[in-house]
Amino acid sequence: MNMDFIDISLIEGFNVPMDFSPTFNGCTRDIRCTEDINGQCPAQLKAPGGCNNPCTVFKTDKYSCNSGNCGPTEYSRFF
C-alpha cells in the first residue's frame, strides 16, 4: 500500500523545529513540532544548541522511569 510512517518525539531532547508535510497523492495531514522549546528550556536541561531530556542530565530512575514505578515530573510536564 506504499504507506509511510513518521514519528516526532522529544524523548531524547530537542534542538530544531520539524515539519513533515505530504507533497502528493491527496495527503493533507501534517506532523509538526514547531514550538520554541529551546527558548523555554529549563535552565537545568539547556545544552549547546538545544534542550536535553532529564534522563540524560540527571541519570536517575525518577526521570528515566526504568522501574515502572514512576509518574510525571516537572520536566515531563514541560515537554
Tab-separated table of C-alpha atoms in Angstrom:
chain	number	residue	atom	x	y	z
A	1	MET	CA	0.000	0.000	0.000
A	2	ASN	CA	3.087	2.307	-0.084
A	3	MET	CA	2.364	3.711	3.383
A	4	ASP	CA	4.943	5.810	5.235
A	5	PHE	CA	5.041	6.376	8.975
A	6	ILE	CA	6.706	9.353	10.692
A	7	ASP	CA	7.066	9.943	14.420
A	8	ILE	CA	8.363	13.111	16.062
A	9	SER	CA	9.471	12.546	19.646
A	10	LEU	CA	11.020	14.589	22.450
A	11	ILE	CA	12.305	11.504	24.266
A	12	GLU	CA	15.972	12.356	23.677
A	13	GLY	CA	15.536	16.133	23.900
A	14	PHE	CA	15.010	18.865	21.336
A	15	ASN	CA	17.168	21.005	19.073
A	16	VAL	CA	15.322	22.061	15.895
A	17	PRO	CA	11.654	22.520	14.950
A	18	MET	CA	10.349	19.965	12.448
A	19	ASP	CA	7.502	19.843	9.988
A	20	PHE	CA	6.727	16.839	7.791
A	21	SER	CA	4.203	17.628	5.087
A	22	PRO	CA	2.953	15.321	2.340
A	23	THR	CA	3.604	16.594	-1.152
A	24	PHE	CA	1.453	14.379	-3.369
A	25	ASN	CA	-1.361	11.850	-3.677
A	26	GLY	CA	-4.028	13.897	-1.894
A	27	CYS	CA	-2.494	13.545	1.589
A	28	THR	CA	-3.127	16.623	3.729
A	29	ARG	CA	-2.174	15.695	7.298
A	30	ASP	CA	0.955	17.486	8.578
A	31	ILE	CA	3.086	16.379	11.518
A	32	ARG	CA	4.933	19.191	13.221
A	33	CYS	CA	6.743	20.291	16.328
A	34	THR	CA	7.444	23.984	15.827
A	35	GLU	CA	7.196	25.411	19.359
A	36	ASP	CA	10.203	27.394	20.631
A	37	ILE	CA	11.328	24.697	23.068
A	38	ASN	CA	14.945	25.917	23.107
A	39	GLY	CA	13.856	29.378	24.216
A	40	GLN	CA	11.682	27.948	27.006
A	41	CYS	CA	14.032	25.117	28.061
A	42	PRO	CA	14.500	24.845	31.852
A	43	ALA	CA	17.985	26.009	32.878
A	44	GLN	CA	18.965	22.541	34.158
A	45	LEU	CA	18.253	20.973	30.746
A	46	LYS	CA	19.886	23.561	28.482
A	47	ALA	CA	22.514	22.162	26.128
A	48	PRO	CA	24.520	23.813	23.334
A	49	GLY	CA	22.025	24.281	20.510
A	50	GLY	CA	19.137	22.530	22.238
A	51	CYS	CA	17.314	21.170	25.259
A	52	ASN	CA	18.311	17.802	26.783
A	53	ASN	CA	15.919	15.306	28.270
A	54	PRO	CA	16.035	14.947	32.079
A	55	CYS	CA	17.084	11.271	31.960
A	56	THR	CA	20.263	12.218	30.101
A	57	VAL	CA	21.005	15.078	32.522
A	58	PHE	CA	20.137	13.540	35.918
A	59	LYS	CA	20.594	9.797	35.202
A	60	THR	CA	18.125	8.766	37.915
A	61	ASP	CA	15.110	6.487	37.833
A	62	LYS	CA	12.872	9.415	38.783
A	63	TYR	CA	13.475	10.927	35.349
A	64	SER	CA	14.326	7.820	33.318
A	65	CYS	CA	11.437	5.680	34.610
A	66	ASN	CA	13.134	2.317	34.159
A	67	SER	CA	11.465	0.657	37.155
A	68	GLY	CA	7.872	1.068	36.003
A	69	ASN	CA	7.072	2.775	39.307
A	70	CYS	CA	7.193	6.446	38.397
A	71	GLY	CA	4.954	9.309	37.494
A	72	PRO	CA	5.091	12.668	35.756
A	73	THR	CA	7.770	15.144	36.827
A	74	GLU	CA	8.070	18.891	36.350
A	75	TYR	CA	10.268	18.176	33.328
A	76	SER	CA	7.999	15.632	31.655
A	77	ARG	CA	5.153	18.098	32.092
A	78	PHE	CA	7.277	20.762	30.357
A	79	PHE	CA	7.719	18.563	27.282
